[in-house]
mmCIF file of C-alpha atoms in Angstrom:
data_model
loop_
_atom_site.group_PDB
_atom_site.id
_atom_site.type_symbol
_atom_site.label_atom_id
_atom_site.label_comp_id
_atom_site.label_asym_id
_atom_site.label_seq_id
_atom_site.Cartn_x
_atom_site.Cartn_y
_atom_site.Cartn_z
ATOM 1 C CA UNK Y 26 0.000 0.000 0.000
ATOM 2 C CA UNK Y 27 2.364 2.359 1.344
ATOM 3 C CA UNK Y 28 4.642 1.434 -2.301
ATOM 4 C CA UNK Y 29 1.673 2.109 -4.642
ATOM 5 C CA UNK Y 30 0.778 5.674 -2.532
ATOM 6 C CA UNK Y 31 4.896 6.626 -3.198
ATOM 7 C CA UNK Y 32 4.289 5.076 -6.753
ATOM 8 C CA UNK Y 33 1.282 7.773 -6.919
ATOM 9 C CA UNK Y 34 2.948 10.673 -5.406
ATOM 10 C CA UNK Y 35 6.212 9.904 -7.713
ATOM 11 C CA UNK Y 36 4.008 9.937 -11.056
ATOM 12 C CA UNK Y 37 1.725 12.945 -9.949
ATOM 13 C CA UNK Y 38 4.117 15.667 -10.602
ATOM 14 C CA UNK Y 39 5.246 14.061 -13.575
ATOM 15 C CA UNK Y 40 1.746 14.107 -14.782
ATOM 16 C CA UNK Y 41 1.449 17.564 -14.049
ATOM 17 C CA UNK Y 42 4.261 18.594 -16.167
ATOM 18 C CA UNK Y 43 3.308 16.428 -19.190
ATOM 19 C CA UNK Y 44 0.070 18.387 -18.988
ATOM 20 C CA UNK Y 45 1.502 21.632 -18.665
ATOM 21 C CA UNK Y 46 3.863 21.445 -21.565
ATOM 22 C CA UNK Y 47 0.334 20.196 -23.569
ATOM 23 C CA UNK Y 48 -1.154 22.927 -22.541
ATOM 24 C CA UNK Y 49 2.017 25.318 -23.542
ATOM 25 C CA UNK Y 50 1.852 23.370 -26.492
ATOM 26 C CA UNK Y 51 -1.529 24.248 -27.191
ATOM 27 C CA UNK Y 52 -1.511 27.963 -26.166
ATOM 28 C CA UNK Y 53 1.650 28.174 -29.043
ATOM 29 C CA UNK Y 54 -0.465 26.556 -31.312
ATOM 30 C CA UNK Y 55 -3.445 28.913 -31.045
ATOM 31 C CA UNK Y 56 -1.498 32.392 -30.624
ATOM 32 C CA UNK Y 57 0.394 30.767 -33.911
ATOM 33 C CA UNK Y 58 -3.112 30.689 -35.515
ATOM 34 C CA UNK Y 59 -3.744 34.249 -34.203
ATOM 35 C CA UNK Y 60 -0.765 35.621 -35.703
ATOM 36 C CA UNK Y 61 -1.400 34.313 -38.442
ATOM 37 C CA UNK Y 62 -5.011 35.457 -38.799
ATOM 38 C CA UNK Y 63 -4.407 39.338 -38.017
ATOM 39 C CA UNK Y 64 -0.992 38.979 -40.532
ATOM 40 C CA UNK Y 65 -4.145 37.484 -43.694
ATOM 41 C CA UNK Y 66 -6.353 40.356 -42.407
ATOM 42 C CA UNK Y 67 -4.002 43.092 -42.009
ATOM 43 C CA UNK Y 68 -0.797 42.370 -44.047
ATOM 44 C CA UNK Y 69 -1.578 43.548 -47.059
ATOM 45 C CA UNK Y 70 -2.289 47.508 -45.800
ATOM 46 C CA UNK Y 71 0.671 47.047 -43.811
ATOM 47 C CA UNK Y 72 2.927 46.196 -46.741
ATOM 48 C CA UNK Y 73 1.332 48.926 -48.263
ATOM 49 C CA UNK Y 74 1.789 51.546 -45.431
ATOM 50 C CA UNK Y 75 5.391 50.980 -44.397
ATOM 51 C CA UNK Y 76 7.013 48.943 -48.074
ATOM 52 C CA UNK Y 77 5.337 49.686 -50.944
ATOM 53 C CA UNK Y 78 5.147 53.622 -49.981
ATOM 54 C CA UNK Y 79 7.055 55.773 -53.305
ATOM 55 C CA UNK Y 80 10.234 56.557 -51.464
ATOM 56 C CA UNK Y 81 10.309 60.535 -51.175
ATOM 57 C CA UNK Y 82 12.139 62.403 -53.518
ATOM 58 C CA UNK Y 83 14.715 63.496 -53.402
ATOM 59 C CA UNK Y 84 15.968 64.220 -57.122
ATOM 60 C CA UNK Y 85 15.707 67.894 -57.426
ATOM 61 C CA UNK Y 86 16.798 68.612 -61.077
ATOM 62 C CA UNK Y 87 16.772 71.958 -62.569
ATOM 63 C CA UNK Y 88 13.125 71.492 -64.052
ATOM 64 C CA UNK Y 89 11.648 70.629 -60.634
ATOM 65 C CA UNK Y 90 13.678 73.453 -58.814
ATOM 66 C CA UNK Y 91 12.222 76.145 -61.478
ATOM 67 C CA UNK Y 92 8.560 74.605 -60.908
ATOM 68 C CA UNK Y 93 8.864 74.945 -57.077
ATOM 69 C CA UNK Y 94 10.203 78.316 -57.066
ATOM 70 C CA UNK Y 95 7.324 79.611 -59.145
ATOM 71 C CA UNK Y 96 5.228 77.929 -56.886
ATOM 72 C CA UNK Y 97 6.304 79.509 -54.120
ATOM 73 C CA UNK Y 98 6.098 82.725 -55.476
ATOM 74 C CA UNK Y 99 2.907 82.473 -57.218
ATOM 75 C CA UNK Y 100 0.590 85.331 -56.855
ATOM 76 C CA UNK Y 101 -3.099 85.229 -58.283
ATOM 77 C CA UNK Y 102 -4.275 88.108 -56.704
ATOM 78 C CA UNK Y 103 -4.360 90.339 -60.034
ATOM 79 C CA UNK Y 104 -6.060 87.333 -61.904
ATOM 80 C CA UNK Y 105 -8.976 87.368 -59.886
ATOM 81 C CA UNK Y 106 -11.265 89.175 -62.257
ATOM 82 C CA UNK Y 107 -9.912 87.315 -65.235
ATOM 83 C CA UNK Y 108 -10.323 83.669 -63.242
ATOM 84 C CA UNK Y 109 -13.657 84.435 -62.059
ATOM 85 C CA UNK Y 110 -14.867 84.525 -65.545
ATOM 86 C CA UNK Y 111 -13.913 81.160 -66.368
ATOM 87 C CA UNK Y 112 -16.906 80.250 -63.633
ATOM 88 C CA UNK Y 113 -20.719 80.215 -63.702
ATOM 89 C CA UNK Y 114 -20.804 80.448 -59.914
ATOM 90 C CA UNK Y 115 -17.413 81.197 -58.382
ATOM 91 C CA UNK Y 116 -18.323 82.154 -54.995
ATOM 92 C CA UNK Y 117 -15.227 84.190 -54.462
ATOM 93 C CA UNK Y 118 -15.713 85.725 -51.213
ATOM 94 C CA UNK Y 119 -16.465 82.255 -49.217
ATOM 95 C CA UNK Y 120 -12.556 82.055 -48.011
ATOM 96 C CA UNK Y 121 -12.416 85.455 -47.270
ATOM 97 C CA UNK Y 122 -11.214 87.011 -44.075
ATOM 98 C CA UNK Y 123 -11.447 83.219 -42.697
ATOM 99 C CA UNK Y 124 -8.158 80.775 -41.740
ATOM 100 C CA UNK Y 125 -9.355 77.653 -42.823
ATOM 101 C CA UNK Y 126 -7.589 74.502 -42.097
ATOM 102 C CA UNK Y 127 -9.540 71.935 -43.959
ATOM 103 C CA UNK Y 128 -11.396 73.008 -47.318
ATOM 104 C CA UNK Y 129 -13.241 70.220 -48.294
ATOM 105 C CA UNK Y 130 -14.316 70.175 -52.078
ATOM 106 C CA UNK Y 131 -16.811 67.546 -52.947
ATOM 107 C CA UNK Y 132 -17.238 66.703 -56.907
ATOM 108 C CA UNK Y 133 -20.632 66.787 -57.688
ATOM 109 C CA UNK Y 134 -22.842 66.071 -60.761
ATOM 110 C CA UNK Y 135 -24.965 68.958 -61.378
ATOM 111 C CA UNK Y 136 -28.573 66.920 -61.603
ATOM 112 C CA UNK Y 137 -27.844 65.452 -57.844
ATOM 113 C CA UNK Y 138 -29.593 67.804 -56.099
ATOM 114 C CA UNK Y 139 -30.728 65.089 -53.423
ATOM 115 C CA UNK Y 140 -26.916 63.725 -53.034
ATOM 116 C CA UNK Y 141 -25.371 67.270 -52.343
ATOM 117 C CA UNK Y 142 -28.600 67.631 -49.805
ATOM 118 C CA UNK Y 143 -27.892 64.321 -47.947
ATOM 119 C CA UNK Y 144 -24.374 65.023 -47.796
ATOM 120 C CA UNK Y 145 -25.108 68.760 -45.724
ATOM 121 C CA UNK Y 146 -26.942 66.921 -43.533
ATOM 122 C CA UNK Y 147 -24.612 64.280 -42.886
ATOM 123 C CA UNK Y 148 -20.766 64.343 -42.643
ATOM 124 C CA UNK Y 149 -20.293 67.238 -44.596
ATOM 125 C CA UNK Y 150 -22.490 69.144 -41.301
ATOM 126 C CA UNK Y 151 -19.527 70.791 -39.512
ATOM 127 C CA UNK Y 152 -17.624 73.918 -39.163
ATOM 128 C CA UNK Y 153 -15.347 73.299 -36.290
ATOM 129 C CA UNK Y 154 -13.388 70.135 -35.500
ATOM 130 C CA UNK Y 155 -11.297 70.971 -32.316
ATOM 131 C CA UNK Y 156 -11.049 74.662 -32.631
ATOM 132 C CA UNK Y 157 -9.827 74.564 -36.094
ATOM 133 C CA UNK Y 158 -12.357 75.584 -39.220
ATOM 134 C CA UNK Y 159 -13.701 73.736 -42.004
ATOM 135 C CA UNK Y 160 -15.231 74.746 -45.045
ATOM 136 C CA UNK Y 161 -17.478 72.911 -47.333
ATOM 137 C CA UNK Y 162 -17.832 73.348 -51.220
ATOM 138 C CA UNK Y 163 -19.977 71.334 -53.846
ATOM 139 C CA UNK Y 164 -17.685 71.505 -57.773
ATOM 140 C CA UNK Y 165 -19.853 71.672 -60.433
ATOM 141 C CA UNK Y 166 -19.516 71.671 -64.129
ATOM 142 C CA UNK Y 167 -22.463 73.032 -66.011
ATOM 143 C CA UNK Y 168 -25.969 70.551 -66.728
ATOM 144 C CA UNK Y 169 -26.850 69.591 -70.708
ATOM 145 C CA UNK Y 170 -29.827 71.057 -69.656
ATOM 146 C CA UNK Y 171 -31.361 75.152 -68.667
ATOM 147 C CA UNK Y 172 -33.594 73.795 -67.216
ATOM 148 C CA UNK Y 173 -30.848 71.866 -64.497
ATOM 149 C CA UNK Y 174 -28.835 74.912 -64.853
ATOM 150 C CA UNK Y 175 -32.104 77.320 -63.352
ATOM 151 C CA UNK Y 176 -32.255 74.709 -60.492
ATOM 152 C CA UNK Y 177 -28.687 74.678 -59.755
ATOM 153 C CA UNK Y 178 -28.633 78.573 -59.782
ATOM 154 C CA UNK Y 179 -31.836 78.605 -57.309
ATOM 155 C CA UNK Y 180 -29.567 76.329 -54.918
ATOM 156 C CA UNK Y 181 -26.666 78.403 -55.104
ATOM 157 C CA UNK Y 182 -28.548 81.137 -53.902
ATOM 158 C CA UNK Y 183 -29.764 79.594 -51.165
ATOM 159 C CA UNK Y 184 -26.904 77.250 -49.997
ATOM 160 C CA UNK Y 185 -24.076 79.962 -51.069
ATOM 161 C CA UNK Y 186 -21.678 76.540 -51.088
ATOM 162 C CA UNK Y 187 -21.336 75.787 -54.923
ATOM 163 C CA UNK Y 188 -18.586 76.147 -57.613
ATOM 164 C CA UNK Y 189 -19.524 76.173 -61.097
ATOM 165 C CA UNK Y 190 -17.127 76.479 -63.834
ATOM 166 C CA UNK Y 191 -18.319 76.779 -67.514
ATOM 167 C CA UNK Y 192 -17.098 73.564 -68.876
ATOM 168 C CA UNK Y 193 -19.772 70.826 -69.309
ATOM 169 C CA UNK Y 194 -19.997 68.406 -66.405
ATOM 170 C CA UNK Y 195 -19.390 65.118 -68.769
ATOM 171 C CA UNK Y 196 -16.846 62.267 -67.864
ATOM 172 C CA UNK Y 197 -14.585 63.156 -70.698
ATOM 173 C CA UNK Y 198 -14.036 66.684 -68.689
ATOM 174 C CA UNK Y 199 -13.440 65.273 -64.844
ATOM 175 C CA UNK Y 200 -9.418 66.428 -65.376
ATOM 176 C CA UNK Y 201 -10.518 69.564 -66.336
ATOM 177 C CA UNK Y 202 -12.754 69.974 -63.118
ATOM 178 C CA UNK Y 203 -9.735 68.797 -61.551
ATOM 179 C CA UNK Y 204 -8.182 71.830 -62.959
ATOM 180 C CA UNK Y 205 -10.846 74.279 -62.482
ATOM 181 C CA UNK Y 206 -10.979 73.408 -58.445
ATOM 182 C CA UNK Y 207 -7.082 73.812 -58.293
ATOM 183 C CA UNK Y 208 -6.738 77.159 -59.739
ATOM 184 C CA UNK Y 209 -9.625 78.199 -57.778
ATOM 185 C CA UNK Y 210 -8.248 77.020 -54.522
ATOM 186 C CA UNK Y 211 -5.224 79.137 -55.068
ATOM 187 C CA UNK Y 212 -6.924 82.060 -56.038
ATOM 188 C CA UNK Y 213 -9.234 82.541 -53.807
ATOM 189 C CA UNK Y 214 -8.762 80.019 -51.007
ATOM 190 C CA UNK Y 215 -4.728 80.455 -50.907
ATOM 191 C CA UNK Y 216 -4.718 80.280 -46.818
ATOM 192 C CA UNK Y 217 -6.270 77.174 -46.563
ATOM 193 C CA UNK Y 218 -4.089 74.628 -45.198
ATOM 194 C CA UNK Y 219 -5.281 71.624 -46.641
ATOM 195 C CA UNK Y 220 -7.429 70.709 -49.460
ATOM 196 C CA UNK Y 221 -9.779 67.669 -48.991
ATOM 197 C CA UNK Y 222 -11.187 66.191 -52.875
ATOM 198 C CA UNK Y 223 -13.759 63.961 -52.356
ATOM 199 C CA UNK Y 224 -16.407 62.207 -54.465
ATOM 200 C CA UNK Y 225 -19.921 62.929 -53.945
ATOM 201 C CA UNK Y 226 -20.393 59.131 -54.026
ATOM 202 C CA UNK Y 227 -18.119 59.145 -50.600
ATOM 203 C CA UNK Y 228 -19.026 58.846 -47.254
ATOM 204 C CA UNK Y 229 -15.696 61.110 -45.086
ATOM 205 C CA UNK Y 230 -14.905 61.206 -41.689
ATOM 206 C CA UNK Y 231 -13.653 64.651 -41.106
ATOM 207 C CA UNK Y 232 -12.966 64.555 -37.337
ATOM 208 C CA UNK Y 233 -10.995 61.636 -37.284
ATOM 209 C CA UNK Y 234 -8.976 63.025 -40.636
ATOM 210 C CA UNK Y 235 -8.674 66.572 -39.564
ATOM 211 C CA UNK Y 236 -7.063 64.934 -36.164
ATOM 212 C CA UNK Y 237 -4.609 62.655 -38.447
ATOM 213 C CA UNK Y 238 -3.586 65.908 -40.079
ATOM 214 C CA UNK Y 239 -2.823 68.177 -36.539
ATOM 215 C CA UNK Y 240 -0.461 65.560 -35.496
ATOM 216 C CA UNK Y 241 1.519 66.093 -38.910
ATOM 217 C CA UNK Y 242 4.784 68.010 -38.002
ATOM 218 C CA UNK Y 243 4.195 72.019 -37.418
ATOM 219 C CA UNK Y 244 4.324 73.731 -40.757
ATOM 220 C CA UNK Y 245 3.417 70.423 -43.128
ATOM 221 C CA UNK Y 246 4.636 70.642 -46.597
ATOM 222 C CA UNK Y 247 4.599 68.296 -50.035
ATOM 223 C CA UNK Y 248 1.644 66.013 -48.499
ATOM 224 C CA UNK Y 249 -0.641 64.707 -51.563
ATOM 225 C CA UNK Y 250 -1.869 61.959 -49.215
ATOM 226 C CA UNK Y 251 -4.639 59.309 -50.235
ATOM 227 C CA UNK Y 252 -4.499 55.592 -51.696
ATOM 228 C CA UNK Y 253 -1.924 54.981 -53.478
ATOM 229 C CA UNK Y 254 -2.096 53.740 -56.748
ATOM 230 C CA UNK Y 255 0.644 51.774 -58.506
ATOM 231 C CA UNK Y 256 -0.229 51.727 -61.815
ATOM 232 C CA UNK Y 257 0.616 49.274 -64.994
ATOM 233 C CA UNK Y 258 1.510 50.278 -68.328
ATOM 234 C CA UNK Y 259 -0.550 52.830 -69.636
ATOM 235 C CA UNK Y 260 -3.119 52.220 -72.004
ATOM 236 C CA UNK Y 261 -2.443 52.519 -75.747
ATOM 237 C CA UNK Y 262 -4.023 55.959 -76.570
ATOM 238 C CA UNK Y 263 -1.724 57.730 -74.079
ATOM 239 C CA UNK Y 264 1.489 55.607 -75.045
ATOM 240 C CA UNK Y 265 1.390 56.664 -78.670
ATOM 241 C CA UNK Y 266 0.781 60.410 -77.321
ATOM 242 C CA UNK Y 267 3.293 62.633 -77.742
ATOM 243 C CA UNK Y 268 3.263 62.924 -73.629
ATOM 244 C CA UNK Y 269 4.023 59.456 -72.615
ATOM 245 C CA UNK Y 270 7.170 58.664 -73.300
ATOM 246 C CA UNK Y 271 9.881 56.307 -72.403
ATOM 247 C CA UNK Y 272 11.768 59.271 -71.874
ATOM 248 C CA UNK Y 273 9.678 60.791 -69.722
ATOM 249 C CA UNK Y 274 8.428 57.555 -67.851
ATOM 250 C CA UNK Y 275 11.337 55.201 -67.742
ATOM 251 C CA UNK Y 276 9.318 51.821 -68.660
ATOM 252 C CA UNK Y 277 6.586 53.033 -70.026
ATOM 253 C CA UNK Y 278 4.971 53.329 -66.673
ATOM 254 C CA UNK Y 279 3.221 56.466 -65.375
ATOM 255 C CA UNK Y 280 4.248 57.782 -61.735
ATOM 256 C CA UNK Y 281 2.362 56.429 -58.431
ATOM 257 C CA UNK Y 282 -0.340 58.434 -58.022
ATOM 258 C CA UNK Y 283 -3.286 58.614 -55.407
ATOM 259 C CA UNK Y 284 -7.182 57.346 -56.363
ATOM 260 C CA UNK Y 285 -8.945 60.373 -57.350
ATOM 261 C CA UNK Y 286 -12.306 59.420 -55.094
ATOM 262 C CA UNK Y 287 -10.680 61.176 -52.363
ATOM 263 C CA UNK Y 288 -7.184 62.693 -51.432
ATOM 264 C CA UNK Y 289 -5.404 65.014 -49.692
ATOM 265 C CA UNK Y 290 -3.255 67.712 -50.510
ATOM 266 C CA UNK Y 291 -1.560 70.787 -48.774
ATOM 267 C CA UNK Y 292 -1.798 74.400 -49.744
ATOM 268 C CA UNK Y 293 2.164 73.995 -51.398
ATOM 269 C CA UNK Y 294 1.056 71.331 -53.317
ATOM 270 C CA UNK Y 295 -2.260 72.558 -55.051
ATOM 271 C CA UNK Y 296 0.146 75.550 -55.731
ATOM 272 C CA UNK Y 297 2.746 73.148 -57.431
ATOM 273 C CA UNK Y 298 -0.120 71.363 -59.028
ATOM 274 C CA UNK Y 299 -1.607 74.368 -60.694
ATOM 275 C CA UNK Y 300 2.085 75.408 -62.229
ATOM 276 C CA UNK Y 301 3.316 72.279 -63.486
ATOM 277 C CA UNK Y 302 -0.134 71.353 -65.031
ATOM 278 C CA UNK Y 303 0.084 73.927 -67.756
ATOM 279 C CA UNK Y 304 2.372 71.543 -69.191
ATOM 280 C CA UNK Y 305 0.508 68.457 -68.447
ATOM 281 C CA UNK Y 306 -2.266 67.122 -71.502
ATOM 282 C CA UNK Y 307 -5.686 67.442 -69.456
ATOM 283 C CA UNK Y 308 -6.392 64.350 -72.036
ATOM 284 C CA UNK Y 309 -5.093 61.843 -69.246
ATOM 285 C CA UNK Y 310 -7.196 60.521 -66.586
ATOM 286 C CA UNK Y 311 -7.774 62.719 -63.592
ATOM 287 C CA UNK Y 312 -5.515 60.319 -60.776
ATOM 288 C CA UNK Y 313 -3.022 60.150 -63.532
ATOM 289 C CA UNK Y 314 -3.271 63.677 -64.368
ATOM 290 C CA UNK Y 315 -2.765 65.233 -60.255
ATOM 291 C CA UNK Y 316 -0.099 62.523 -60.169
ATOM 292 C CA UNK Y 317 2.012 63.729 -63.078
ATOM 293 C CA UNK Y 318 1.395 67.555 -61.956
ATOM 294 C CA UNK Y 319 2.610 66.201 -58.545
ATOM 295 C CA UNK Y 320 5.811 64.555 -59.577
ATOM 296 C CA UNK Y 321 6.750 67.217 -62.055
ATOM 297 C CA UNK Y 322 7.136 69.274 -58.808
ATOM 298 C CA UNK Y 323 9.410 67.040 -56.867
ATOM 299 C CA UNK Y 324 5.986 65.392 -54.621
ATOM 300 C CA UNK Y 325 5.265 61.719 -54.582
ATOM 301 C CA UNK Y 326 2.058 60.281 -53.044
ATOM 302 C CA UNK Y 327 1.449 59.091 -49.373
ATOM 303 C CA UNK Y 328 -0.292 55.915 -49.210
ATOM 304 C CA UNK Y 329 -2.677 55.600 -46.323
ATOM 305 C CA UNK Y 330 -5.081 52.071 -45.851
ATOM 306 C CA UNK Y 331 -8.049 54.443 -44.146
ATOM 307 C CA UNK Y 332 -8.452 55.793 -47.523
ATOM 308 C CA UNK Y 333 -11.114 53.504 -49.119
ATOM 309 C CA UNK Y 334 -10.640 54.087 -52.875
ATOM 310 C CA UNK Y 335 -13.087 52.742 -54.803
ATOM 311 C CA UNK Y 336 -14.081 50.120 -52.380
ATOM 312 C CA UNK Y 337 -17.311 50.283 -50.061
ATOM 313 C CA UNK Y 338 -16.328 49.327 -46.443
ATOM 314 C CA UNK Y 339 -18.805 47.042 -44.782
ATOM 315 C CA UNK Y 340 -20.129 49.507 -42.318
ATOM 316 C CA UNK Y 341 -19.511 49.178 -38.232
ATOM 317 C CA UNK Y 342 -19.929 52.343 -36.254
ATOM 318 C CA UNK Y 343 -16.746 51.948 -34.710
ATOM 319 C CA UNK Y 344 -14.584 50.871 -38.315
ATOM 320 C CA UNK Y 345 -16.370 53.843 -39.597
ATOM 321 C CA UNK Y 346 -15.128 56.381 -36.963
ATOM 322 C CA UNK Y 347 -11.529 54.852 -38.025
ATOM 323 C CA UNK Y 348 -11.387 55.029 -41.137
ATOM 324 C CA UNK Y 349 -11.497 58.280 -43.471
ATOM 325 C CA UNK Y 350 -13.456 57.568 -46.276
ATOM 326 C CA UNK Y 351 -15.745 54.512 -47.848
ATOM 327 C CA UNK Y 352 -17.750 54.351 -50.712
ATOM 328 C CA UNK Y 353 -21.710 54.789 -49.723
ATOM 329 C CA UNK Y 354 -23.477 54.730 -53.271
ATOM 330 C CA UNK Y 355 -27.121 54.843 -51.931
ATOM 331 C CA UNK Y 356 -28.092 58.276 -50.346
ATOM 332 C CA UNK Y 357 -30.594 56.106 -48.154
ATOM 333 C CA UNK Y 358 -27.594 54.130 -46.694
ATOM 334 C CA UNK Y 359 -25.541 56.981 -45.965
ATOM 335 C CA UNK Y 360 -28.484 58.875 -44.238
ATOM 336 C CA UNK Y 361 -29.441 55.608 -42.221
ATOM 337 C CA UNK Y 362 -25.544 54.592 -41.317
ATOM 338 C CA UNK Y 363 -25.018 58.514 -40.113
ATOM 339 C CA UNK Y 364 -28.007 58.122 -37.960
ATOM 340 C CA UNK Y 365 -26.382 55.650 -36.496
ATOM 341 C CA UNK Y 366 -22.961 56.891 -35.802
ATOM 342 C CA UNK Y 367 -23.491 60.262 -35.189
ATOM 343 C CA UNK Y 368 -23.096 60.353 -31.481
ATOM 344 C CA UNK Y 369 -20.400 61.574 -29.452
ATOM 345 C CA UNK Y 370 -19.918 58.544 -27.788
ATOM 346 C CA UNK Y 371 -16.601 57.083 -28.058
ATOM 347 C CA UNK Y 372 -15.603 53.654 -29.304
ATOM 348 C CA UNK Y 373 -13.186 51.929 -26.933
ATOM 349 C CA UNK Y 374 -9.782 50.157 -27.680
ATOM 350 C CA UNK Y 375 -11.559 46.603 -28.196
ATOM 351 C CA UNK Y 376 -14.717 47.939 -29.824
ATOM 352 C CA UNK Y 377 -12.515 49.720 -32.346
ATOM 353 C CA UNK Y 378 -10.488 46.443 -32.932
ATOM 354 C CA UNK Y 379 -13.863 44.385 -33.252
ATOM 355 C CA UNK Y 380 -15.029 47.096 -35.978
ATOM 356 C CA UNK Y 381 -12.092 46.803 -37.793
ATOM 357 C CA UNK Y 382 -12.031 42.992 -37.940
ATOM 358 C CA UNK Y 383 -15.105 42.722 -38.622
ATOM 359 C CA UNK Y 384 -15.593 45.400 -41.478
ATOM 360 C CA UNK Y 385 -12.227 44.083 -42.807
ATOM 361 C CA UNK Y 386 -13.639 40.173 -43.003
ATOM 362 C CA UNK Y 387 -16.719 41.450 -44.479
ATOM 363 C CA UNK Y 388 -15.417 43.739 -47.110
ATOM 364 C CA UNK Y 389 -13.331 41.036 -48.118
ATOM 365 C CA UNK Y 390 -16.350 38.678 -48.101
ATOM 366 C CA UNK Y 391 -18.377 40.779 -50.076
ATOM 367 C CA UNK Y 392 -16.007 42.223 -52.471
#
């Protein structure tokens, strides 16, 4: 008796430590599988983030030194009369006697009336965030129809937040509206800090972006900031133009450039922009075109996942208060998902991880 209790006591602790190296065992094998999960979910943005970015520039040939100095000298302020003409509605005076740090410009057809009116009340409904001012603008090109045009001169006049140039609003002329908003921004919005473009398709979280952008160093310079865009060779119409060139675009391949649904630029860049595009054919695609402009200046693109691109973003309050933009096609949904998440309240460390997970599987799922 007394052998088989030592017998016991002997193989107890060795029990114990079989089962504790199973249970190590196990515990490897399931934070192996949880590694492995968040590196699927989340890998690709972070290659993109912190590998793939363009590195900055830092070739400063004579033809990029001569395009920043007249940059940084530019001075519009005896064009105003002549620019203003080259607008229906140019709403000159909305910047005036105002430091704005975010001007938001949201590309608009002219027939979606109901869009631009869901969008006021929505994301678009804010004039402060944290002290610092905000200022809202619907870009226009003109309607096929007078009778659109009367309605869109009827809204002007009572919304004062529209920008109309003369050019018709087609798809063939979206790099001129490109252009138009540019040279207006430095004309008569030149003390804004930063320039948000957005499509009116495009739901945008401006507190959580305009709080992104105040922890940027003190006096921010050269950000075009959006997702990047690393494109292939470029199609055949623009290769045999006289523009692309091997010469110009060593393989053929046009610059990185960020997707044109939204993106991000500072007050030095639209500036840069707006002098080097004189020389840039409006015939290429609008991304392709601000990337070009961009580059011929000496700035390359900032890549940044919680731009959405084209994609929609399965929504979760807390992904959405995250991320800065998402696709939201239906004006119903946006109105609905804004209902939603409009509240102050605060989404905690875990609820924010749980949105992102979540709205990450999903999009994936549904995409």
């Amino acid at each position: 008796m007394s052998k088989e209790t030592s017998t016991n006591s002997y193989s107890s602790p060795f029990q114990q430590l079989i089962f504790c190296r199973l249970r190590t065992h196990q515990w490897c094998f399931i934070l192996f599988n949880v590694a492995l999960f968040h590196i699927l979910l989340f890998g690709a943005d972070l290659m993109e983030e912190y590998f793939l970015q363009a590195i900055p520039t830092t070739y400063m040939d004579t033809k990029v030194l001569r395009a920043r100095e007249r940059a940084r000298i530019l001075d519009m302020s005896s064009m105003k009369t002549n620019i203003s003409q080259g607008y229906v509605i140019s709403d000159s005076e909305a910047c005036s006697n105002r430091e704005i740090f975010l001007l938001v410009l949201i590309f608009s057809s002219p027939q979606n009336l109901s869009r631009r009116d869901a969008i006021r009340k929505t994301w678009a409904n804010v004039t402060h965030i944290q002290g610092y001012a905000t200022l809202v603008l619907f870009v226009l090109g003109k309607p096929s129809s007078a009778t659109a045009q009367v309605e869109v001169i009827k809204e002007s006049d009572q919304q004062q937040d529209l920008i109309q140039g003369i050019f018709l609003d087609t798809p063939e002329n979206q790099t001129l509206k490109i252009k138009r908003a540019i040279e207006w921004t430095v004309t008569f919005c030149p003390e804004a800090r930063f320039i948000l473009k957005v499509d009116e398709d495009m739901f945008a979280n401006l507190q959580t972006l305009v709080e992104y952008l105040l922890n940027l160093r003190t006096h921010p310079e050269d950000i075009y900031l959006g997702r990047v865009i690393h494109p292939s060779i470029p199609n055949e119409e623009f290769r045999n133009g006289s523009f692309t060139s091997v010469r110009k675009h060593p393989g053929q391949y046009y610059p990185d450039y960020c997707s044109v649904t939204a993106l991000v630029i500072s007050q030095d860049v639209a500036r840069k922009i707006y002098v080097t595009s004189r020389e840039v054919p409006p015939s290429l695609p609008p991304g392709v075109f601000v990337g070009v402009c961009a580059r011929a200046a000496g700035v390359v693109p900032i890549h940044s996942s919680r731009f959405s691109g084209e994609r929609r973003i399965w929504y979760n309050r807390c992904c959405y208060k995250y991320i800065f933009t998402s696709t939201v096609s239906e004006t119903s949904q946006l109105l609905q998902e804004w209902e939603e998440m409009k509240g102050d309240e605060d989404c905690t460390l875990l609820e924010t991880y749980y949105g992102l997970v979540s709205c990450k599987i999903m999009t994936y799922l549904e995409g």
